[in-house]
Amino acid sequence: MAPRIVDKEAKKNQIIQAALQVFAKNGIAKSKMIDIANAAGVGKGTIYEYFRSKEEIFAEAYNTFFADMKESLITHIAEVDDPVEKLNLLSNLSFSFLDSESRDFAAVMMDFWAEGVRTKNDEMLEIVNLKRTYTEYRTLISQIVREGIQKGIFKKVDVDSYSAILIAALDGILLQTIIDPNIINLVNVEKTLSETLISGLKK
């Protein structure tokens, strides 16, 4: 009988998805590797063939999520020339990541980061490196706004401040949807954000 071929990437993703469910249910602090193994339907020994710790599992999920989001943003924005359209596209893509699955992940991410702060766990804080994530996001927005100013399309504004404000708005919306998905109408919020924060930049 031929040995069964194991799709390692599929198995790894299976473990990651199970871990996120366990984290969402139990919280990071109370989650154990055996809980994740049981949820994934694998043996405890098997899970250690892929990951050394729950922190490493989350790191893989976090890095994959934000790498996919960043790649999607950069790829789509590169396809348009109008700075206004670029900002609207950035907003649209950001809202597309506010589905229920992404909200659940964001809630786990916040719990992971908070646990790192509470326990002063440098490994956890390095994994959820919000400073790096925000810096990359601000840089992307700033580049678009500077382009709009140089082309005479946007008013002259403090680019760094504008970038921080736009991110704060998007972050605040995410936080509200985590607390209560039905608290706001995302379609109306996205439209209003475009009409104020983005269109308000135009001369």
Coordinates of C-alpha atoms in Angstrom, one line a residue:
M1 CA 0.0 0.0 0.0
A2 CA 1.5 3.3 -1.1
P3 CA 2.0 5.9 1.7
R4 CA -0.5 8.6 1.9
I5 CA 0.7 12.0 0.5
V6 CA 0.1 14.8 2.9
D7 CA -0.5 18.3 1.5
K8 CA 1.6 20.2 4.0
E9 CA 0.3 23.7 3.1
A10 CA -3.3 22.5 3.3
K11 CA -2.6 20.9 6.7
K12 CA -0.9 24.1 7.9
N13 CA -3.8 26.2 6.9
Q14 CA -6.2 23.8 8.5
I15 CA -4.3 24.2 11.8
I16 CA -4.3 28.0 11.4
Q17 CA -8.0 28.3 10.8
A18 CA -8.8 26.0 13.8
A19 CA -6.5 28.0 16.0
L20 CA -8.3 31.3 15.1
Q21 CA -11.6 29.7 16.1
V22 CA -10.1 28.5 19.4
F23 CA -8.6 32.0 20.0
A24 CA -11.9 33.7 19.3
K25 CA -13.7 31.3 21.6
N26 CA -11.3 31.0 24.5
G27 CA -9.1 34.1 24.2
I28 CA -5.3 33.9 23.6
A29 CA -4.3 33.4 27.2
K30 CA -6.6 30.4 27.9
S31 CA -6.0 28.7 24.5
K32 CA -3.7 25.7 24.5
M33 CA -2.0 23.7 21.7
I34 CA -4.0 20.6 22.6
D35 CA -7.2 22.7 22.1
I36 CA -6.0 23.7 18.7
A37 CA -5.0 20.2 17.8
N38 CA -8.4 18.9 18.7
A39 CA -10.2 21.6 16.8
A40 CA -8.1 20.9 13.7
G41 CA -8.7 17.2 14.0
V42 CA -5.0 16.3 14.3
G43 CA -2.8 14.8 17.0
K44 CA -0.9 16.9 19.4
G45 CA 2.4 15.5 18.0
T46 CA 1.3 16.5 14.5
I47 CA 0.7 20.1 15.4
Y48 CA 4.2 20.5 16.6
E49 CA 5.5 19.3 13.2
Y50 CA 4.2 22.6 11.9
F51 CA 4.3 25.1 14.7
R52 CA 6.3 25.3 17.9
S53 CA 3.7 27.5 19.8
K54 CA 0.4 29.2 19.6
E55 CA 2.3 32.5 19.1
E56 CA 3.9 31.0 16.0
I57 CA 0.5 29.9 14.7
F58 CA -0.9 33.4 15.1
A59 CA 2.2 35.0 13.6
E60 CA 1.6 33.0 10.4
A61 CA -2.0 34.0 10.3
Y62 CA -1.2 37.7 11.0
N63 CA 1.5 37.9 8.4
T64 CA -0.5 36.2 5.7
F65 CA -3.6 38.3 6.3
F66 CA -1.8 41.6 6.1
A67 CA 0.5 40.5 3.3
D68 CA -2.6 39.6 1.2
M69 CA -4.3 42.9 2.1
K70 CA -1.2 45.0 1.3
E71 CA -0.7 43.2 -2.0
S72 CA -4.3 43.7 -3.0
L73 CA -4.1 47.4 -2.2
I74 CA -0.9 48.0 -4.0
T75 CA -1.9 46.0 -7.1
H76 CA -5.3 47.6 -7.5
I77 CA -4.0 51.2 -6.8
A78 CA -1.2 50.7 -9.4
E79 CA -3.9 50.2 -12.1
V80 CA -5.4 53.7 -11.8
D81 CA -3.9 57.2 -12.4
D82 CA -6.4 59.5 -10.7
P83 CA -5.4 60.2 -7.0
V84 CA -9.0 60.7 -6.0
E85 CA -9.9 57.3 -7.5
K86 CA -6.9 55.8 -5.8
L87 CA -8.1 57.0 -2.3
N88 CA -11.6 55.8 -3.1
L89 CA -10.2 52.4 -4.2
L90 CA -8.1 52.2 -1.0
S91 CA -11.3 52.9 1.0
N92 CA -13.3 50.4 -0.9
L93 CA -10.7 47.7 -0.5
S94 CA -10.4 48.5 3.2
F95 CA -14.2 48.1 3.6
S96 CA -14.1 44.8 1.7
F97 CA -11.9 43.4 4.6
L98 CA -14.7 44.2 7.1
D99 CA -16.6 41.0 6.4
S100 CA -17.5 38.7 9.3
E101 CA -14.3 36.5 8.9
S102 CA -12.0 39.5 8.9
R103 CA -13.8 41.1 11.9
D104 CA -13.3 37.9 13.8
F105 CA -9.6 37.9 13.0
A106 CA -9.3 41.6 14.0
A107 CA -10.9 40.8 17.4
V108 CA -8.4 38.0 17.9
M109 CA -5.5 40.3 16.8
M110 CA -6.6 42.9 19.4
D111 CA -6.7 40.2 22.1
F112 CA -3.3 38.9 21.1
W113 CA -1.8 42.4 21.2
A114 CA -3.5 43.3 24.5
E115 CA -2.2 40.0 26.0
G116 CA 1.3 40.9 24.9
V117 CA 1.0 44.4 26.5
R118 CA -0.4 42.9 29.7
T119 CA 2.3 40.2 30.1
K120 CA 5.1 42.4 28.6
N121 CA 5.7 39.6 26.1
D122 CA 8.1 41.0 23.5
E123 CA 7.6 38.0 21.2
M124 CA 3.8 38.7 21.0
L125 CA 4.3 42.5 20.6
E126 CA 6.8 41.9 17.8
I127 CA 4.3 39.6 16.0
V128 CA 1.5 42.1 16.1
N129 CA 3.8 45.0 15.3
L130 CA 1.1 47.7 14.9
K131 CA 3.7 50.5 14.6
R132 CA 5.1 48.8 11.5
T133 CA 1.6 48.1 10.1
Y134 CA 0.4 51.7 10.6
T135 CA 3.6 53.1 9.2
E136 CA 3.2 51.2 6.0
Y137 CA -0.4 52.2 5.6
R138 CA 0.3 55.9 6.3
T139 CA 3.1 55.8 3.8
L140 CA 0.8 54.4 1.1
I141 CA -1.8 57.1 1.8
S142 CA 0.8 59.9 2.0
Q143 CA 2.2 58.9 -1.4
I144 CA -1.3 59.2 -3.0
V145 CA -2.0 62.6 -1.3
R146 CA 1.3 64.0 -2.3
E147 CA 0.7 62.9 -5.9
G148 CA -2.7 64.7 -5.8
I149 CA -1.2 67.9 -4.5
Q150 CA 1.6 67.8 -7.1
K151 CA -0.9 67.4 -9.9
G152 CA -2.9 70.3 -8.6
I153 CA -5.9 68.1 -7.8
F154 CA -5.8 68.2 -4.0
K155 CA -5.6 71.2 -1.7
K156 CA -2.3 71.7 0.1
V157 CA -2.7 69.8 3.4
D158 CA -0.5 68.3 6.1
V159 CA 0.0 65.0 4.4
D160 CA 1.0 63.0 7.5
S161 CA -1.9 64.4 9.5
Y162 CA -4.4 63.6 6.8
S163 CA -3.1 60.0 6.5
A164 CA -3.4 59.6 10.3
I165 CA -7.0 60.9 10.2
L166 CA -8.1 58.6 7.4
I167 CA -6.6 55.6 9.1
A168 CA -8.2 56.6 12.4
A169 CA -11.6 56.8 10.6
L170 CA -11.2 53.3 9.0
D171 CA -9.9 51.9 12.3
G172 CA -12.8 53.3 14.3
I173 CA -15.3 51.8 11.8
L174 CA -13.6 48.4 12.2
L175 CA -13.7 48.7 16.0
Q176 CA -17.4 49.6 16.0
T177 CA -18.2 46.6 13.7
I178 CA -16.3 44.3 16.0
I179 CA -18.4 45.5 19.0
D180 CA -21.7 45.2 17.0
P181 CA -21.8 44.3 13.3
N182 CA -25.3 45.9 13.0
I183 CA -24.4 49.2 14.7
I184 CA -23.7 51.0 11.4
N185 CA -24.6 50.8 7.8
L186 CA -21.3 50.1 6.1
V187 CA -22.6 51.1 2.6
N188 CA -23.7 54.5 3.9
V189 CA -20.5 55.0 6.0
E190 CA -18.3 54.2 3.0
K191 CA -20.2 56.7 0.8
T192 CA -20.1 59.4 3.4
L193 CA -16.4 58.9 4.0
S194 CA -15.8 59.3 0.3
E195 CA -17.9 62.4 0.1
T196 CA -16.2 64.1 3.0
L197 CA -12.6 62.9 3.8
I198 CA -11.7 62.1 0.2
S199 CA -13.8 64.5 -2.0
G200 CA -13.1 67.2 0.6
L201 CA -9.4 67.1 -0.4
K202 CA -10.2 68.3 -4.0
K203 CA -9.7 72.0 -4.9

